[in-house]
Amino acid sequence: MAGSGYTDLREKLKSMMPYRDGHKGGGGLPREPPEPPYDRKRRHQEDSGSEPSDYEEQKEEEEARKVKSGIRQLRLFSAEECAKIEARIEDVVSRAEKGLYKEHTVDRAPLRNKYFFGEGYTYGSQLQRRGPGQERLYPRGEVDAIPEWVHDLVIRKLVEHRVIPEGFVNSAVINDYQPGGCIVSHVDPIHIFERPIVSVSFFSDSALCFGCKFQFKPIRVSEPVLFLPVKRGSVTVLR
């Protein structure tokens, strides 16, 4: 997803922070709404047990309003279409288990496996230097190309329904969550991802939570500012 004035995103990243020797560095299938069933959850001050103040409630309501203004949801894929795509995803998982993909195509984590196609990128514990803006694309060719079935069964439908323009997608990422799996709060790197980010959900219903605070060992999470139900076969567009 190239940035303004650059035909190759790597040129933009190189101008911001030159590559260090051996440093590798993402992409992703790009995520006013027509009133989907949003469920607003209030956070309470758990430690003190007191009710949130009017100011805190107003601040949270304003934050939730801003989040919702940048989200659009559509139900585009039928149960039959989902089943066909899910069978293809299962094939991706099977091929990965047999070692048929390039090294950086597959990223494994507890309860979640990630499959990069088209472009891949370093993040989290993979970074040589931690912090926002440090994410880097892998050199071209170090992840597998976007499978034809992704173009035919997913991207084409997004283009036909004018979710994205023709030629917008140059990277597709499959996140395969096991029962109990999730991803911590994050912002897809603004220097790597062109907006909108487009997410399509398969296999089951799920949810996106905004404004959560995580604690680890043991893992705990605060009430979200916004809880967004995500149905199987739905498309979520994040501007």
XYZ file of C-alpha atoms in Angstrom:
239
model
C 0.000 0.000 0.000
C 2.104 2.786 -1.283
C 2.232 6.159 0.438
C 1.722 9.452 -1.385
C 4.501 10.333 -3.824
C 6.038 6.860 -3.761
C 5.438 3.974 -6.144
C 7.088 1.527 -3.732
C 6.374 1.761 -0.010
C 9.952 0.709 0.711
C 11.151 4.012 -0.772
C 8.936 5.903 1.696
C 10.160 3.842 4.656
C 13.785 4.190 3.585
C 13.412 7.981 3.432
C 11.989 7.976 6.981
C 14.602 5.682 8.545
C 17.309 4.021 6.405
C 17.577 0.258 6.671
C 20.264 -1.071 8.939
C 22.364 -3.970 7.679
C 20.359 -7.148 7.966
C 17.311 -5.298 9.323
C 14.125 -6.622 7.902
C 10.918 -5.067 8.029
C 4.321 -4.986 6.554
C 1.258 -4.934 4.695
C -2.230 -6.338 5.136
C -5.503 -6.822 3.405
C -6.913 -3.470 3.800
C -10.466 -2.805 7.643
C -21.249 6.593 9.650
C -21.940 3.060 9.739
C -25.323 1.801 8.635
C -26.414 1.297 12.258
C -25.006 -2.156 13.047
C -25.799 -3.619 16.452
C -23.226 -1.698 18.493
C -23.184 -2.555 22.174
C -21.788 0.315 24.259
C -20.158 -0.884 27.477
C -19.311 1.440 30.333
C -16.169 1.015 32.354
C -16.482 1.327 36.107
C -13.770 2.169 38.555
C -13.172 -1.378 39.726
C -10.638 -0.591 42.418
C -12.763 1.930 44.277
C -16.123 0.467 43.350
C -17.452 3.961 42.667
C -19.547 5.031 39.712
C -17.791 6.963 36.914
C -18.235 10.729 37.069
C -20.350 12.646 34.558
C -17.150 13.996 33.018
C -15.718 10.491 32.575
C -18.964 9.244 31.049
C -19.064 12.154 28.602
C -15.423 11.582 27.675
C -16.058 7.895 26.976
C -19.193 8.651 24.979
C -17.249 11.117 22.843
C -14.446 8.603 22.320
C -16.937 5.902 21.316
C -18.640 8.326 18.911
C -15.330 9.107 17.222
C -14.491 5.415 16.880
C -17.895 4.580 15.399
C -17.620 7.428 12.890
C -14.656 5.663 11.288
C -16.265 2.212 11.053
C -18.439 0.740 8.331
C -19.821 -2.798 8.333
C -21.365 -4.792 5.483
C -22.698 -8.356 5.294
C -21.321 -9.402 1.884
C -20.596 -13.135 1.996
C -23.321 -15.782 2.102
C -23.019 -18.991 4.132
C -22.163 -20.865 0.920
C -19.465 -18.354 -0.004
C -18.053 -18.493 3.511
C -17.830 -22.280 3.386
C -15.950 -22.144 0.088
C -13.471 -19.584 1.416
C -13.068 -21.416 4.724
C -12.096 -24.580 2.858
C -9.362 -22.553 1.119
C -8.155 -21.206 4.448
C -7.966 -24.738 5.837
C -5.793 -25.593 2.839
C -3.472 -22.677 3.703
C -3.142 -24.054 7.248
C -2.410 -27.522 5.901
C 0.228 -26.253 3.478
C 1.888 -24.267 6.260
C 2.065 -27.341 8.488
C 3.848 -29.175 5.638
C 6.386 -26.368 5.319
C 5.295 -25.393 1.809
C 5.493 -21.615 2.353
C 8.427 -19.247 2.626
C 9.822 -18.590 6.091
C 8.257 -15.164 6.622
C 4.858 -16.116 5.174
C 3.989 -17.911 8.429
C 4.133 -16.295 11.879
C 3.162 -18.539 14.788
C 2.044 -17.410 18.247
C 0.097 -19.080 21.078
C -3.539 -19.530 20.027
C -2.966 -17.510 16.811
C -1.173 -18.150 13.522
C -0.661 -15.387 10.959
C -0.142 -15.907 7.219
C 1.297 -13.027 5.175
C 0.759 -12.878 1.418
C 1.993 -10.189 -0.962
C 3.801 -8.259 1.776
C 4.913 -9.143 5.303
C 6.282 -7.015 8.087
C 8.120 -7.164 11.397
C 6.244 -6.217 14.563
C 6.159 -6.788 18.309
C 8.988 -8.913 19.677
C 10.502 -9.225 16.175
C 11.570 -5.585 16.175
C 15.232 -4.795 16.742
C 14.118 -1.487 18.206
C 10.752 -1.321 19.988
C 8.137 1.376 19.577
C 5.589 2.786 17.119
C 7.002 3.475 13.668
C 9.711 0.817 13.889
C 7.766 -1.778 11.878
C 9.423 -2.630 8.561
C 8.469 -4.527 5.427
C 10.343 -7.699 4.677
C 12.436 -7.436 1.500
C 10.410 -8.149 -1.621
C 9.951 -11.849 -2.322
C 10.365 -13.051 1.276
C 6.657 -13.891 1.604
C 4.482 -15.785 -0.852
C 2.299 -14.025 -3.426
C -1.417 -13.462 -2.758
C -3.175 -16.718 -3.761
C -5.452 -16.508 -6.775
C -8.414 -17.684 -4.717
C -8.092 -14.584 -2.491
C -8.358 -12.384 -5.593
C -11.239 -14.414 -7.051
C -13.337 -15.082 -3.936
C -12.615 -12.112 -1.659
C -10.967 -9.098 -3.284
C -13.123 -9.150 -6.419
C -16.297 -8.996 -4.313
C -14.935 -6.060 -2.300
C -14.194 -4.197 -5.529
C -17.606 -5.040 -7.041
C -19.359 -3.578 -3.982
C -17.110 -0.508 -4.055
C -15.588 -1.201 -0.665
C -12.155 -0.620 -2.218
C -11.014 0.508 -5.672
C -9.527 -1.845 -8.241
C -5.835 -2.453 -7.570
C -5.938 -1.225 -3.954
C -4.861 -4.498 -2.327
C -1.234 -5.582 -2.512
C -1.171 -7.564 0.721
C -3.508 -10.098 2.326
C -3.080 -11.423 5.858
C -4.943 -14.379 7.351
C -5.220 -14.429 11.147
C -6.150 -17.924 12.314
C -7.363 -17.804 15.935
C -7.757 -20.910 18.068
C -10.475 -21.051 20.765
C -9.613 -18.446 23.393
C -7.209 -16.669 21.070
C -7.166 -12.903 20.584
C -4.882 -10.066 19.631
C -3.864 -7.301 22.021
C -4.799 -3.657 21.496
C -2.798 -2.124 18.664
C -2.864 0.345 15.796
C -1.921 -0.964 12.358
C 1.235 1.049 11.533
C 0.238 4.263 9.780
C 3.541 4.403 7.867
C 2.897 0.961 6.355
C -0.873 0.653 5.909
C -2.894 2.785 3.530
C -6.419 3.359 4.864
C -8.996 1.963 4.940
C -8.057 -1.289 6.633
C -10.509 -3.964 5.485
C -11.194 -7.064 7.558
C -13.391 -10.014 6.500
C -14.446 -12.588 9.111
C -14.966 -16.314 8.585
C -15.640 -19.544 10.521
C -17.548 -17.904 13.399
C -18.964 -14.734 14.892
C -16.534 -12.657 16.922
C -16.050 -9.094 18.150
C -13.734 -6.121 17.902
C -13.105 -4.177 21.095
C -11.762 -0.613 21.097
C -10.104 1.257 23.947
C -9.078 -1.808 25.984
C -6.154 -1.781 28.379
C -4.210 -5.050 28.740
C -2.309 -6.485 31.663
C -0.300 -9.695 31.424
C 0.666 -12.555 33.767
C -2.157 -13.263 34.184
C -3.795 -11.659 31.177
C -6.508 -9.166 32.116
C -8.366 -6.577 30.085
C -10.474 -3.558 30.939
C -13.966 -2.919 29.629
C -13.803 -1.550 26.065
C -14.861 1.927 25.080
C -16.684 0.285 22.169
C -17.704 -3.361 21.667
C -18.406 -4.164 18.003
C -20.057 -7.498 17.111
C -18.548 -9.070 13.989
C -20.645 -11.682 12.194
C -19.343 -14.504 10.043
C -19.191 -13.305 6.439
C -19.202 -9.632 7.378
C -16.774 -6.951 6.191
C -15.474 -4.325 8.606
C -13.945 -1.194 7.114
C -11.720 0.880 9.421
C -10.959 4.362 8.138
